[in-house]
XYZ file of C-alpha atoms in Angstrom:
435
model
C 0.000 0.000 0.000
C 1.530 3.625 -1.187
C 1.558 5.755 2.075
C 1.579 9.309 1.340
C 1.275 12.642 2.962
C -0.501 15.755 1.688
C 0.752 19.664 1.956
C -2.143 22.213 0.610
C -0.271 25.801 0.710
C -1.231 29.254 -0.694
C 0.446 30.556 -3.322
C 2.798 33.557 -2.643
C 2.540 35.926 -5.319
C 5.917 37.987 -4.771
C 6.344 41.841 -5.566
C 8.829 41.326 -8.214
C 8.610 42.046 -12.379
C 9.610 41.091 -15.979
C 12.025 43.009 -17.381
C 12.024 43.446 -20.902
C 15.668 43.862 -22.819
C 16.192 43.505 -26.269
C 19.268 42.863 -27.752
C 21.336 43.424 -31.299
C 24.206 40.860 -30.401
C 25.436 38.415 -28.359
C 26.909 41.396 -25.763
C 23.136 42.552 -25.260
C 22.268 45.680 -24.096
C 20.972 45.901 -20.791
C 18.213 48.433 -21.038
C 15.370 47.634 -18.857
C 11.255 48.492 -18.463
C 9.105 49.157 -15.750
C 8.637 45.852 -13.817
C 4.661 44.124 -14.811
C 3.087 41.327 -14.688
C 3.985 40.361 -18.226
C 7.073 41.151 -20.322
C 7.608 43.365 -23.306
C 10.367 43.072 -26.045
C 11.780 45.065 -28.628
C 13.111 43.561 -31.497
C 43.593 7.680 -26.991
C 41.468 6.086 -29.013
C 39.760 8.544 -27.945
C 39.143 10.775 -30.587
C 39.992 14.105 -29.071
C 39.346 17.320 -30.869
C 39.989 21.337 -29.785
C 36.642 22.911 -31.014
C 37.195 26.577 -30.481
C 35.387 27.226 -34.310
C 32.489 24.493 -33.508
C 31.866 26.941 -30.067
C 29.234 29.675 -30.034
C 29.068 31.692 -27.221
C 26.285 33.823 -25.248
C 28.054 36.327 -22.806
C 27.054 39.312 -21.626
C 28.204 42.788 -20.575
C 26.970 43.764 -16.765
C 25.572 40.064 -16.870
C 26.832 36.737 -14.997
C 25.203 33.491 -16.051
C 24.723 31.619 -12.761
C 24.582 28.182 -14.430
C 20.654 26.601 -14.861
C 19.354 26.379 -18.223
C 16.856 24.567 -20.227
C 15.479 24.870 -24.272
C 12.452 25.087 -25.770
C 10.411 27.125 -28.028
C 9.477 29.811 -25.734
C 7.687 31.839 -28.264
C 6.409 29.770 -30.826
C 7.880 30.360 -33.643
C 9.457 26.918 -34.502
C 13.264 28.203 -33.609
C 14.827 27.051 -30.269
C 15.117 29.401 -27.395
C 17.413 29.276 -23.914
C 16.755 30.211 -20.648
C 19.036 30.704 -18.128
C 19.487 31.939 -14.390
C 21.727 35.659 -14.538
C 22.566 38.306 -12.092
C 23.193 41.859 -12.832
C 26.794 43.275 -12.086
C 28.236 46.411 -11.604
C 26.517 49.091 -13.919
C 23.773 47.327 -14.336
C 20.834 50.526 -15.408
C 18.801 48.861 -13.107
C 20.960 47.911 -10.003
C 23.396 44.962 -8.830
C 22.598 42.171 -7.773
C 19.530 41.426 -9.590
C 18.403 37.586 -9.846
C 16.720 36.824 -13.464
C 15.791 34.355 -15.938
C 17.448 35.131 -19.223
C 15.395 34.050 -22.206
C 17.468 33.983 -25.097
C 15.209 33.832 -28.915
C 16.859 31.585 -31.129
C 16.480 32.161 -35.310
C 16.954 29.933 -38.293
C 20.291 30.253 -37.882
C 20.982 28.803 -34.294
C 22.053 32.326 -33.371
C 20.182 34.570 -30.357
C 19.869 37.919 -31.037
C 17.174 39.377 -28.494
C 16.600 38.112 -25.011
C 13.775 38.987 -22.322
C 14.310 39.229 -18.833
C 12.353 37.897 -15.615
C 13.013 39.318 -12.444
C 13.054 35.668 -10.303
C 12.225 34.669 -6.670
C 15.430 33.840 -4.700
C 19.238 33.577 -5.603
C 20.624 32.759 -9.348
C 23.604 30.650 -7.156
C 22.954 26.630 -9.092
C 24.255 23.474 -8.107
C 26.131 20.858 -10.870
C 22.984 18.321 -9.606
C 21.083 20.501 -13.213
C 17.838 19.884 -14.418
C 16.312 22.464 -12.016
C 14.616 24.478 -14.734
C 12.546 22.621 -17.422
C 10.808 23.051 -20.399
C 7.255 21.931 -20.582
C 3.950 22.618 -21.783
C 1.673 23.574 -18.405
C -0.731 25.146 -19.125
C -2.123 23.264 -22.536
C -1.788 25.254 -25.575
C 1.092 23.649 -26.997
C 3.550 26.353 -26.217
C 6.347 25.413 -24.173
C 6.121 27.170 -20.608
C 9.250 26.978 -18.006
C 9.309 26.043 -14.650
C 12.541 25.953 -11.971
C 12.429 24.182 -8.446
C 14.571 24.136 -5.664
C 14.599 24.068 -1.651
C 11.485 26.400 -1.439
C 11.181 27.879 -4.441
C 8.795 27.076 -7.278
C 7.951 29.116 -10.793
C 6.598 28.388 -13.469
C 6.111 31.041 -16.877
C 3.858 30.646 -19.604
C 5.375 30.436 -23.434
C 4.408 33.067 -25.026
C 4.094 34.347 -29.146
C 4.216 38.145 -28.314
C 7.176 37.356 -26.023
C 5.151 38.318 -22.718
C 6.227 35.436 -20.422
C 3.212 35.544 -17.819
C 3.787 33.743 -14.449
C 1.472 30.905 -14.029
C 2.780 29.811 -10.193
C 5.246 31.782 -8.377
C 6.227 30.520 -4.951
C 8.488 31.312 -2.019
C 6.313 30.042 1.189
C 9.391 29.446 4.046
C 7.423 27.213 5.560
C 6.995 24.938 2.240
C 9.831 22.555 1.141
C 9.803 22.081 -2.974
C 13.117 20.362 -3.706
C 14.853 19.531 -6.381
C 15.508 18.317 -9.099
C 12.468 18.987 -11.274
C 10.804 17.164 -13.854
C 7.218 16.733 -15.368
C 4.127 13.659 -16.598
C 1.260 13.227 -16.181
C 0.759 11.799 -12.795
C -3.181 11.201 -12.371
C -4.092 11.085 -16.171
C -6.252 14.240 -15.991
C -4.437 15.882 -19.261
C -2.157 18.366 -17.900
C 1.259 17.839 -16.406
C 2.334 17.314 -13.063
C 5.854 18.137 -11.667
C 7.709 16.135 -9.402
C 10.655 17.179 -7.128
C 12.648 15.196 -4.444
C 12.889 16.521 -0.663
C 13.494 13.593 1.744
C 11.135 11.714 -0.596
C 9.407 12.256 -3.468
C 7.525 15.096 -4.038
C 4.311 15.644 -6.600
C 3.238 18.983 -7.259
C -0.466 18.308 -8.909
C -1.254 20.935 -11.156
C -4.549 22.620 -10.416
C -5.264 24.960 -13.542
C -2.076 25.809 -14.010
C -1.315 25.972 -10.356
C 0.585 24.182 -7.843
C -0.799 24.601 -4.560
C -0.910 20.867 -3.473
C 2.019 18.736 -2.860
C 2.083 14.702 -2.138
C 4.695 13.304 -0.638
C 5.790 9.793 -2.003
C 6.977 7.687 0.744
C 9.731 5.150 0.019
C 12.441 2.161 0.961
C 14.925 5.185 -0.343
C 15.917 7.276 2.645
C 16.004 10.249 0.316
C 16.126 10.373 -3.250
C 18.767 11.912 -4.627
C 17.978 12.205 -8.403
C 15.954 10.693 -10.720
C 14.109 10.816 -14.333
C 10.729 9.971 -15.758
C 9.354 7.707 -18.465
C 7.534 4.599 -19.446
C 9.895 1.813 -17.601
C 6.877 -0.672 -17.237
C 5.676 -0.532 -21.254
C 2.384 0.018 -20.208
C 2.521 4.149 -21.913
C 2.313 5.383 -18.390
C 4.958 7.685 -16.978
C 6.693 6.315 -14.420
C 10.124 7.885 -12.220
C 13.021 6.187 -11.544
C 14.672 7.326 -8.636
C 18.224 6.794 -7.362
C 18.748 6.975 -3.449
C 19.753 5.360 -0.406
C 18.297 2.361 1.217
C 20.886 2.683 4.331
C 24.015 4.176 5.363
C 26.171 3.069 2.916
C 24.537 1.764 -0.200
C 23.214 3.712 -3.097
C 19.648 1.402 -4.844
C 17.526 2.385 -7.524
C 13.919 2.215 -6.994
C 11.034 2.725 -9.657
C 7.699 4.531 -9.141
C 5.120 3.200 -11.049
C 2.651 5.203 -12.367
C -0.885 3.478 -12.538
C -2.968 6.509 -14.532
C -4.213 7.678 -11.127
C -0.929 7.880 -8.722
C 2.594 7.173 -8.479
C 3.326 3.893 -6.259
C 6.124 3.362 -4.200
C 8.735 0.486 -5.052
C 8.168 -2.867 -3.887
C 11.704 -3.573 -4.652
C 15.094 -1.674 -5.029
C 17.867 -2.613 -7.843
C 20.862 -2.493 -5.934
C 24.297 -0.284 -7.101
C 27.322 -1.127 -7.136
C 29.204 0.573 -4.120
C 32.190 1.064 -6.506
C 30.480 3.390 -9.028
C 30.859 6.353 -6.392
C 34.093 6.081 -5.117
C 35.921 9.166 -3.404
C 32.662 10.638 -3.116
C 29.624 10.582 -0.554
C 26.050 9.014 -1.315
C 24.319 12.284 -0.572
C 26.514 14.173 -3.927
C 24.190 14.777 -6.228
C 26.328 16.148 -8.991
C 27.256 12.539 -9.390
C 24.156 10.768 -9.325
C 22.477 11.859 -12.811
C 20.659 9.369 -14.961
C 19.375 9.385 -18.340
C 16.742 6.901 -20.107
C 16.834 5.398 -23.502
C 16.515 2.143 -25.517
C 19.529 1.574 -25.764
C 19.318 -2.331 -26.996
C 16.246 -2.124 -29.477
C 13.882 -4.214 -27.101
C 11.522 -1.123 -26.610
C 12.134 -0.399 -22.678
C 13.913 2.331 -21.549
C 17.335 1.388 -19.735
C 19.215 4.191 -18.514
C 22.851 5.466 -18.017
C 24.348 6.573 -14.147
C 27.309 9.013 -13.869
C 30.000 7.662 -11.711
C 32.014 9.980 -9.461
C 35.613 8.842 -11.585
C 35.532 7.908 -15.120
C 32.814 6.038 -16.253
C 28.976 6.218 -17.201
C 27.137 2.862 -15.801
C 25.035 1.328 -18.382
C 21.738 -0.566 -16.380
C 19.475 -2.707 -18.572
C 16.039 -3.346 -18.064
C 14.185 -6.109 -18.058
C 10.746 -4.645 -19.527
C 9.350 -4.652 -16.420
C 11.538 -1.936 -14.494
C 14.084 -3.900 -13.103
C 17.500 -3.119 -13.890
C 20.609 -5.528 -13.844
C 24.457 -3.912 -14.848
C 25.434 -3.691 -17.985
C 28.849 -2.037 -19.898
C 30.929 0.240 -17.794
C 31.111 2.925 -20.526
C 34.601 4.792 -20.277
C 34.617 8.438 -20.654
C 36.182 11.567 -19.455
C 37.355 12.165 -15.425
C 34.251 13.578 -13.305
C 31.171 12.815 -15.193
C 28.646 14.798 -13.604
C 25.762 14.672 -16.776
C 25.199 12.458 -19.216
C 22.214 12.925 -21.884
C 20.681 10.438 -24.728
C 20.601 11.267 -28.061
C 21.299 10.285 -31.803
C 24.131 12.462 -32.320
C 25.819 10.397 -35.523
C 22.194 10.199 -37.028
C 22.387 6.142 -37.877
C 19.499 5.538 -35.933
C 20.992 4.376 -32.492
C 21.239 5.981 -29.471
C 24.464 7.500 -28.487
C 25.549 8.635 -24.598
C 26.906 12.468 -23.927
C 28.852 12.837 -20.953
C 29.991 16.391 -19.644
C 33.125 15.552 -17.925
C 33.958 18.748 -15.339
C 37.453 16.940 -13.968
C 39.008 16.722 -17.729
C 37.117 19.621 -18.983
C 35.710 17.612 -21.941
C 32.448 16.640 -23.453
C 32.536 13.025 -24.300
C 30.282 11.051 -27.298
C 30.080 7.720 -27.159
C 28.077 5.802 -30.021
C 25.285 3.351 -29.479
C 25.831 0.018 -31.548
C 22.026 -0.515 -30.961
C 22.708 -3.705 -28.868
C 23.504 -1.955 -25.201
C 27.150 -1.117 -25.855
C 28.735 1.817 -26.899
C 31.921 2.836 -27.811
C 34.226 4.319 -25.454
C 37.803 5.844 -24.123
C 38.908 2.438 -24.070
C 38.549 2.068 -27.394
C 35.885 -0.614 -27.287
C 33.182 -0.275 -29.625
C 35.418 1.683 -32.326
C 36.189 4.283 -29.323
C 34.430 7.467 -28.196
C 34.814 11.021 -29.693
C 35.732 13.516 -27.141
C 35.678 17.499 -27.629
C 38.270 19.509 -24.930
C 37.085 22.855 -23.490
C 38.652 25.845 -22.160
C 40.159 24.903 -18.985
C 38.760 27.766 -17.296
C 35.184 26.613 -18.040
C 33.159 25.620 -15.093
C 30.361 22.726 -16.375
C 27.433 23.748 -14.795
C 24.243 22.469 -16.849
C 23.337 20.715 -20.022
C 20.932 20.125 -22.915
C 20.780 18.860 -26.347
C 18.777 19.879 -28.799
C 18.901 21.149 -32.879
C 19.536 24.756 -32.813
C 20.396 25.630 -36.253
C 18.123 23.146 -37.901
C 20.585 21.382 -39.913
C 19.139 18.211 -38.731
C 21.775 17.079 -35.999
C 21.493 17.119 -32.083
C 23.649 20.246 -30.890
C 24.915 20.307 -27.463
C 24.313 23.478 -24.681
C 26.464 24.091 -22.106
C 26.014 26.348 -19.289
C 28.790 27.597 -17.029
C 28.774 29.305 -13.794
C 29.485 33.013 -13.203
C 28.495 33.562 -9.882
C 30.968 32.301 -8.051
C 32.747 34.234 -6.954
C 30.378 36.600 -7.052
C 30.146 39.230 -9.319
C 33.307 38.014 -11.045
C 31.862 38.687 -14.764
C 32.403 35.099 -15.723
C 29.774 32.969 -17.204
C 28.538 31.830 -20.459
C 26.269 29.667 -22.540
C 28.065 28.052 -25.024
C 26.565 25.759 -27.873
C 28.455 22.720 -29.181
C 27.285 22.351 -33.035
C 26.665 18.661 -34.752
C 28.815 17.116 -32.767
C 28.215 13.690 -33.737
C 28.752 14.778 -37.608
């Protein structure tokens, strides 16, 4: 039987605006309106490769990027967008210190010339754990909205084709714990989606016409989640979330929630981890603890991939039924701390990404279709790996085709804001890497 406990709160509309900024380049100008409640806009064998001409870059003048992003099409016009967390420095027109979401407008081709700003609830400061802001579709008209979660801070911003990036749930409550990381399904089968967040359990934030105002707490065998992802484990085409956590002390388990079309249940039974895949670090670091779900041996269930805290992406292989048992020990770059599914070599398998913060590197490692993948080993053909500036700070990722050209391009986000008001800070977009 799934125990649970419910949290009804009020929402907590704060006294804060959108900013509107519009841009001719990728400096920006930093011109700002008065704060509303929408926003305006003017117009080895390892393949290793330097990629300072494959590198785009989005920095700003007066501007630190503080390290969250997500993409989506924002304002509908078929292009892909980026938003990201910023503060205001030094000289800022309106004042230092200034926590916003950044949404960038991309065009046909994969550049961002004009950007709107939202003032946000709470500090810009990120963690490496990502996938803390989101792109999804909340409030039904196909548009994709944004949302960001953590400790006890939830928001959530309609897409918009004028640009004017309405909040649909803003909320601050002290006395309300929202957690993080953040993703979204449709939990009860009512048509809109959910979002779901992990704070000494799981956490389900049913959306109530568009807001958020009651939260269920998933109990579990897991002590406290630590990260986790959603899909269809069970092949019954109802979302589901896999959760990675702690079952005692010293063990790390995974443990899937299955969705039913009215709930989420809690696991009957957890797929234990090898205590070897996080050496040197503890079982509470998130930043080493991602996951990512694909099919990655042609079966039709989703397995996933684990980022290890050394040099390796753990490959877990389910049995259609959401059990996972080990599979390859994929070799990439030092200090994993994402990893992302995608066809990046467009053959029709699913390759791994791994942003690797130790080695400064992002890593590609084909899918033969079968479960394996190449890596730095060299098995499977060996992996392709791209070296960054050694100054960059790996913050947050996402994949996605920017310039339409029909391959997966990879975003980057770094981390300005530490220290503080430094002026560092960038989004930086990987094209076709896979070509």
């Amino acid at each position: 039987m799934t125990s649970r406990t419910w949290i009804h709160s009020l929402i907590m509309i704060a006294v804060v605006g959108i900013f509107l900024s519009s841009c001719g380049g990728d400096s920006g100008s930093n011109e700002i309106a008065d704060p509303g409640n929408g926003a305006d806009n003017d117009t080895s064998d390892t393949d290793t490769t330097m990629v300072d001409s494959m590198v785009t870059e989005l920095r700003y003048d007066m501007i630190e990027v503080a390290g969250l992003m997500t993409t989506g099409d924002f304002d509908d016009d078929g292009f892909t967008d980026v938003v990201f967390t910023v503060r205001t420095l030094q000289g800022f027109p309106g004042g230092q210190n200034i926590d916003m979401f950044r949404v960038a407008y991309g065009d046909s081709a994969g550049s961002f010339s004009e950007h709107t700003d939202i003032v946000r609830l709470g500090s810009s400061d990120g963690t490496k754990q990502g996938h803390t802001l989101i792109a999804v579709d909340l409030d039904g008209d196909m548009v994709d909205d944004f949302a960001y979660a953590s400790g006890n801070v939830l928001e959530a911003f309609a897409g918009d084709a004028g640009r004017s990036h309405a909040a649909l749930y803003r909320t601050s409550t002290v006395t309300r714990v929202v957690g993080q990381p953040l993703y979204a399904l449709d939990a009860d089968s009512d048509g809109d989606m959910d979002l779901v967040t992990a704070h000494q359990g799981l956490r389900l934030q049913h959306n109530d016409a568009g807001a958020f105002v009651t939260t269920e707490i998933l109990d579990s065998p897991l002590l406290s989640p630590i990260n986790f992802v959603t899909g269809d484990f069970t092949g019954d085409d109802i979302a589901d979330v896999l959760a990675i956590g702690q079952p005692g002390i010293n063990s790390v388990a995974l443990g899937l929630y299955i969705g039913d079309g009215d709930d989420l249940n809690i696991p009957d039974a957890l797929d234990s981890l090898s205590n070897d895949l996080f050496l040197g670090g503890f079982s509470f670091d998130t930043a080493s603890k991602e996951l990512a779900a694909g099919d990655f041996d042609g079966d039709n269930d989703l397995d996933i991939a684990i980022t290890s805290t050394t040099s390796f992406l753990q490959v877990m292989i389910n049995n259609g039924f959401g059990r996972f048992t080990p599979g390859q020990r994929v070799t990439v770059g030092e200090g994993p701390i994402h990893v992302r599914v995608a066809d990046f070599d467009n053959d029709g398998m699913l390759d791994l990404l791994s942003i690797n913060q130790n080695s400064k590197t992002v890593g590609i490692s084909t899918g033969n279709g079968d479960g394996t993948f190449s890596d730095a080993t060299g098995a499977g053909g060996g992996s392709h790996s791209i070296l960054l500036n050694n100054d960059f700070d790996f913050f947050d990722t996402d994949v996605a085709d920017i310039d339409g050209d029909g391959f997966v391009d990879v975003i980057l986000a770094e981390d300005g804001s530490n220290p503080q008001d430094s002026g560092r800070g960038s989004i930086q977009f990987l094209f076709a890497p896979g070509r």
